[in-house]
Amino acid sequence: MPGKISAWSEIWGFLKVRKKWWLGPIIVMMLLIGALLIFAQTSALAPFIYAIF
């Protein structure tokens, strides 16, 4: 896979060149909420996590 640029490096390059640092926290929160929802589907804590939303 030499010569291919990963999606993360593309996003990082965009944030760095365009000075869109305010997008960083939005991306991080979207990833955290997505991980929480995936975790909630397979966990016994699902009813409690869904109550938050």
mmCIF file of C-alpha atoms in Angstrom:
data_model
loop_
_atom_site.group_PDB
_atom_site.id
_atom_site.type_symbol
_atom_site.label_atom_id
_atom_site.label_comp_id
_atom_site.label_asym_id
_atom_site.label_seq_id
_atom_site.Cartn_x
_atom_site.Cartn_y
_atom_site.Cartn_z
ATOM 1 C CA MET A 1 0.000 0.000 0.000
ATOM 2 C CA PRO A 2 2.845 2.459 -0.512
ATOM 3 C CA GLY A 3 1.777 5.724 -2.039
ATOM 4 C CA LYS A 4 -1.694 5.624 -0.548
ATOM 5 C CA ILE A 5 -2.630 8.237 2.011
ATOM 6 C CA SER A 6 -4.857 7.134 4.873
ATOM 7 C CA ALA A 7 -8.095 8.881 5.704
ATOM 8 C CA TRP A 8 -6.703 10.068 9.037
ATOM 9 C CA SER A 9 -3.723 11.757 7.395
ATOM 10 C CA GLU A 10 -6.078 13.371 4.873
ATOM 11 C CA ILE A 11 -8.227 14.784 7.674
ATOM 12 C CA TRP A 12 -5.152 15.939 9.607
ATOM 13 C CA GLY A 13 -3.741 17.595 6.486
ATOM 14 C CA PHE A 14 -7.034 19.382 5.843
ATOM 15 C CA LEU A 15 -7.216 20.666 9.428
ATOM 16 C CA LYS A 16 -3.584 21.804 9.337
ATOM 17 C CA VAL A 17 -3.653 23.539 5.942
ATOM 18 C CA ARG A 18 -7.083 25.151 6.193
ATOM 19 C CA LYS A 19 -6.702 26.121 9.884
ATOM 20 C CA LYS A 20 -10.033 24.502 10.752
ATOM 21 C CA TRP A 21 -9.017 23.574 14.306
ATOM 22 C CA TRP A 22 -12.591 24.013 15.535
ATOM 23 C CA LEU A 23 -13.521 20.824 13.651
ATOM 24 C CA GLY A 24 -11.226 18.747 15.870
ATOM 25 C CA PRO A 25 -13.480 18.610 18.941
ATOM 26 C CA ILE A 26 -16.519 17.905 16.756
ATOM 27 C CA ILE A 27 -14.792 14.930 15.121
ATOM 28 C CA VAL A 28 -13.600 13.611 18.480
ATOM 29 C CA MET A 29 -17.081 13.857 20.015
ATOM 30 C CA MET A 30 -18.652 12.102 17.012
ATOM 31 C CA LEU A 31 -16.139 9.262 17.376
ATOM 32 C CA LEU A 32 -16.782 8.967 21.123
ATOM 33 C CA ILE A 33 -20.559 8.917 20.727
ATOM 34 C CA GLY A 34 -20.255 6.352 17.929
ATOM 35 C CA ALA A 35 -18.049 4.147 20.109
ATOM 36 C CA LEU A 36 -20.500 4.489 23.002
ATOM 37 C CA LEU A 37 -23.414 3.442 20.802
ATOM 38 C CA ILE A 38 -21.513 0.434 19.457
ATOM 39 C CA PHE A 39 -20.559 -0.551 23.002
ATOM 40 C CA ALA A 40 -24.158 -0.097 24.153
ATOM 41 C CA GLN A 41 -25.482 -2.579 21.602
ATOM 42 C CA THR A 42 -23.484 -5.459 23.049
ATOM 43 C CA SER A 43 -23.517 -4.549 26.716
ATOM 44 C CA ALA A 44 -25.759 -5.322 29.649
ATOM 45 C CA LEU A 45 -25.622 -1.593 30.395
ATOM 46 C CA ALA A 46 -27.584 -0.776 27.223
ATOM 47 C CA PRO A 47 -30.823 0.307 28.989
ATOM 48 C CA PHE A 48 -28.892 2.748 31.167
ATOM 49 C CA ILE A 49 -26.845 4.195 28.328
ATOM 50 C CA TYR A 50 -29.916 4.644 26.114
ATOM 51 C CA ALA A 51 -31.619 6.508 28.950
ATOM 52 C CA ILE A 52 -28.946 9.213 28.649
ATOM 53 C CA PHE A 53 -30.004 9.986 25.080
#
